[in-house]
């Protein structure tokens, strides 16, 4: 395993950049889901719902948290509590990615795409089916997998662009390798 020179690591900066990259990544992932919606509303109706429930809403219900928080923008009600979960998920992985990238450059393979693919596998193939947020792998339609796989790749790629650009601008140095 190859690690960077400890003197070139900037963990505090990586943490702050991870927050920014995570927020940016959440917006990128939302944008991806407009032309490539991951869920068919006619498939998998958990918790007695009349329409397809998103994993963040299921998660909030599982932990007994509020799912009815909304805000209104331009006359449209938006699900605030669900957005908070979506953004926090992205920020947690953005911070982890940026912090790990300081010490282990291989995580940046293919500009973060490989890490994004592994997050998809971890979250959507292993953890979420185990805790009942999505159907088992065999019951999920192919288009949902394609949307999520490529959405996670683009999500991490966007975060890597933010990470590298902001780090290089602030430090004036290339990435440690």
Coordinates of C-alpha atoms in Angstrom, one line a residue:
X1 CA 0.0 0.0 0.0
X2 CA 1.3 3.4 -0.9
X3 CA 0.8 6.4 1.3
X4 CA 1.6 10.1 0.9
X5 CA 4.4 11.9 2.8
X6 CA 3.0 12.8 6.2
X7 CA 4.3 16.4 5.9
X8 CA 2.2 17.0 2.8
X9 CA -1.1 16.1 4.5
X10 CA -3.6 18.8 5.3
X11 CA -6.3 17.0 7.3
X12 CA -8.0 20.1 8.7
X13 CA -8.3 21.5 5.2
X14 CA -9.5 18.1 3.9
X15 CA -12.2 18.1 6.5
X16 CA -13.5 21.5 5.4
X17 CA -13.2 20.7 1.8
X18 CA -15.1 17.4 2.4
X19 CA -18.1 19.4 3.8
X20 CA -18.1 21.6 0.7
X21 CA -17.6 18.7 -1.7
X22 CA -20.4 16.7 0.1
X23 CA -22.9 19.5 -0.3
X24 CA -21.9 19.9 -4.0
X25 CA -22.1 16.2 -4.4
X26 CA -25.6 16.0 -3.0
X27 CA -26.7 18.7 -5.6
X28 CA -24.9 16.7 -8.4
X29 CA -26.8 13.5 -7.3
X30 CA -30.1 15.3 -7.2
X31 CA -29.4 16.7 -10.7
X32 CA -28.5 13.2 -11.9
X33 CA -31.8 11.8 -10.7
X34 CA -33.9 14.3 -12.8
X35 CA -33.2 12.6 -16.2
X36 CA -32.4 9.2 -14.6
X37 CA -35.0 8.7 -11.8
X38 CA -33.8 5.7 -9.7
X39 CA -37.2 4.5 -8.5
X40 CA -40.3 3.4 -10.4
X41 CA -43.2 4.5 -8.2
X42 CA -45.1 1.2 -9.2
X43 CA -42.4 -1.1 -7.6
X44 CA -41.9 -1.8 -3.8
X45 CA -44.4 -0.2 -1.5
X46 CA -42.9 -0.3 2.0
X47 CA -44.6 0.6 5.2
X48 CA -48.1 0.4 3.5
X49 CA -47.4 3.5 1.3
X50 CA -49.5 4.3 -1.7
X51 CA -46.4 5.4 -3.6
X52 CA -42.7 4.4 -3.7
X53 CA -41.0 5.7 -0.6
X54 CA -37.4 6.9 -0.8
X55 CA -34.7 5.3 1.3
X56 CA -34.1 8.6 3.3
X57 CA -37.8 8.7 4.3
X58 CA -37.7 5.0 5.2
X59 CA -34.6 5.6 7.3
X60 CA -36.2 8.5 9.2
X61 CA -39.3 6.4 9.9
X62 CA -37.1 3.5 11.1
X63 CA -35.4 5.7 13.7
X64 CA -38.6 7.5 14.6
X65 CA -37.6 10.9 13.3
X66 CA -39.9 13.4 11.7
X67 CA -40.5 13.0 8.0
X68 CA -43.1 15.8 7.6
X69 CA -40.7 18.8 7.8
X70 CA -41.1 20.8 4.7
X71 CA -40.1 24.2 3.3
X72 CA -41.7 26.1 0.5
X73 CA -39.7 27.6 -2.4
X74 CA -41.3 29.2 -5.4
X75 CA -44.7 27.9 -4.1
X76 CA -43.5 24.3 -4.1
X77 CA -43.3 22.3 -0.9
X78 CA -40.1 20.4 -0.5
X79 CA -39.3 17.6 2.0
X80 CA -36.8 19.2 4.3
X81 CA -36.2 16.3 6.6
X82 CA -35.5 14.0 3.7
X83 CA -33.2 16.5 2.1
X84 CA -31.2 16.8 5.3
X85 CA -30.6 13.0 5.3
X86 CA -29.6 13.1 1.6
X87 CA -27.1 16.0 2.2
X88 CA -25.7 14.5 5.5
X89 CA -25.1 11.2 3.7
X90 CA -23.2 13.0 1.0
X91 CA -21.2 15.2 3.5
X92 CA -20.2 12.2 5.6
X93 CA -18.8 10.4 2.5
X94 CA -17.3 13.6 1.2
X95 CA -15.4 14.2 4.4
X96 CA -14.3 10.6 4.6
X97 CA -13.2 10.7 0.9
X98 CA -11.2 13.9 1.3
X99 CA -9.6 12.8 4.5
X100 CA -8.5 9.4 3.2
X101 CA -7.3 11.1 -0.1
X102 CA -4.7 13.0 2.0
X103 CA -3.0 9.8 3.1
X104 CA -3.9 7.2 0.5
X105 CA -4.0 8.6 -3.1
X106 CA -5.4 5.3 -4.6
X107 CA -8.8 6.3 -3.3
X108 CA -8.8 8.9 -6.1
X109 CA -8.6 6.2 -8.8
X110 CA -10.4 7.3 -11.9
X111 CA -11.1 10.7 -10.3
X112 CA -13.1 9.1 -7.5
X113 CA -15.3 6.9 -9.8
X114 CA -14.0 3.7 -8.2
X115 CA -14.8 4.9 -4.7
X116 CA -18.3 6.0 -5.9
X117 CA -18.9 2.5 -7.3
X118 CA -17.9 1.0 -4.0
X119 CA -20.2 3.3 -2.1
X120 CA -23.0 2.2 -4.4
X121 CA -22.2 -1.5 -3.6
X122 CA -21.9 -0.8 0.1
X123 CA -25.1 1.3 0.5
X124 CA -27.5 0.0 -2.2
X125 CA -26.5 -3.6 -2.6
X126 CA -25.5 -4.6 1.0
X127 CA -26.7 -2.2 3.8
X128 CA -30.0 -0.8 2.5
X129 CA -31.5 -4.2 1.5
X130 CA -30.4 -5.6 4.9
X131 CA -32.2 -2.9 6.8
X132 CA -35.3 -2.9 4.6
X133 CA -34.9 0.4 2.8
X134 CA -34.8 -1.1 -0.7
X135 CA -36.0 -4.4 -2.0
X136 CA -33.5 -7.3 -2.2
X137 CA -31.1 -7.0 -5.1
X138 CA -32.9 -9.6 -7.2
X139 CA -36.2 -7.6 -6.9
X140 CA -34.8 -4.3 -8.0
X141 CA -35.2 -3.3 -11.6
X142 CA -32.2 -2.9 -13.8
X143 CA -32.9 0.8 -14.5
X144 CA -32.7 1.5 -10.7
X145 CA -29.3 -0.2 -10.5
X146 CA -28.1 1.7 -13.6
X147 CA -29.3 5.1 -12.2
X148 CA -27.7 4.4 -8.8
X149 CA -24.4 3.0 -10.2
X150 CA -23.7 5.8 -12.6
X151 CA -25.3 8.4 -10.2
X152 CA -22.7 7.4 -7.5
X153 CA -19.9 7.5 -10.0
X154 CA -20.8 11.0 -11.2
X155 CA -21.4 12.0 -7.5
X156 CA -17.9 11.1 -6.5
X157 CA -16.4 12.5 -9.6
X158 CA -18.0 15.8 -8.9
X159 CA -16.7 15.7 -5.3
X160 CA -13.1 14.9 -6.6
X161 CA -13.2 17.9 -8.9
X162 CA -14.2 20.1 -5.9
X163 CA -11.6 18.5 -3.6
X164 CA -8.7 18.8 -6.0
X165 CA -9.5 22.3 -7.2
X166 CA -10.1 23.9 -3.8
X167 CA -7.1 22.1 -2.2
X168 CA -4.8 23.2 -5.0
X169 CA -6.0 26.8 -4.9
X170 CA -5.7 27.1 -1.1
X171 CA -2.3 25.3 -0.8
X172 CA -0.9 26.4 -4.1
X173 CA 0.5 22.9 -4.3
X174 CA -0.3 19.8 -6.4
X175 CA -2.0 16.9 -4.7
X176 CA 0.3 14.8 -2.6
X177 CA 1.1 11.5 -4.4

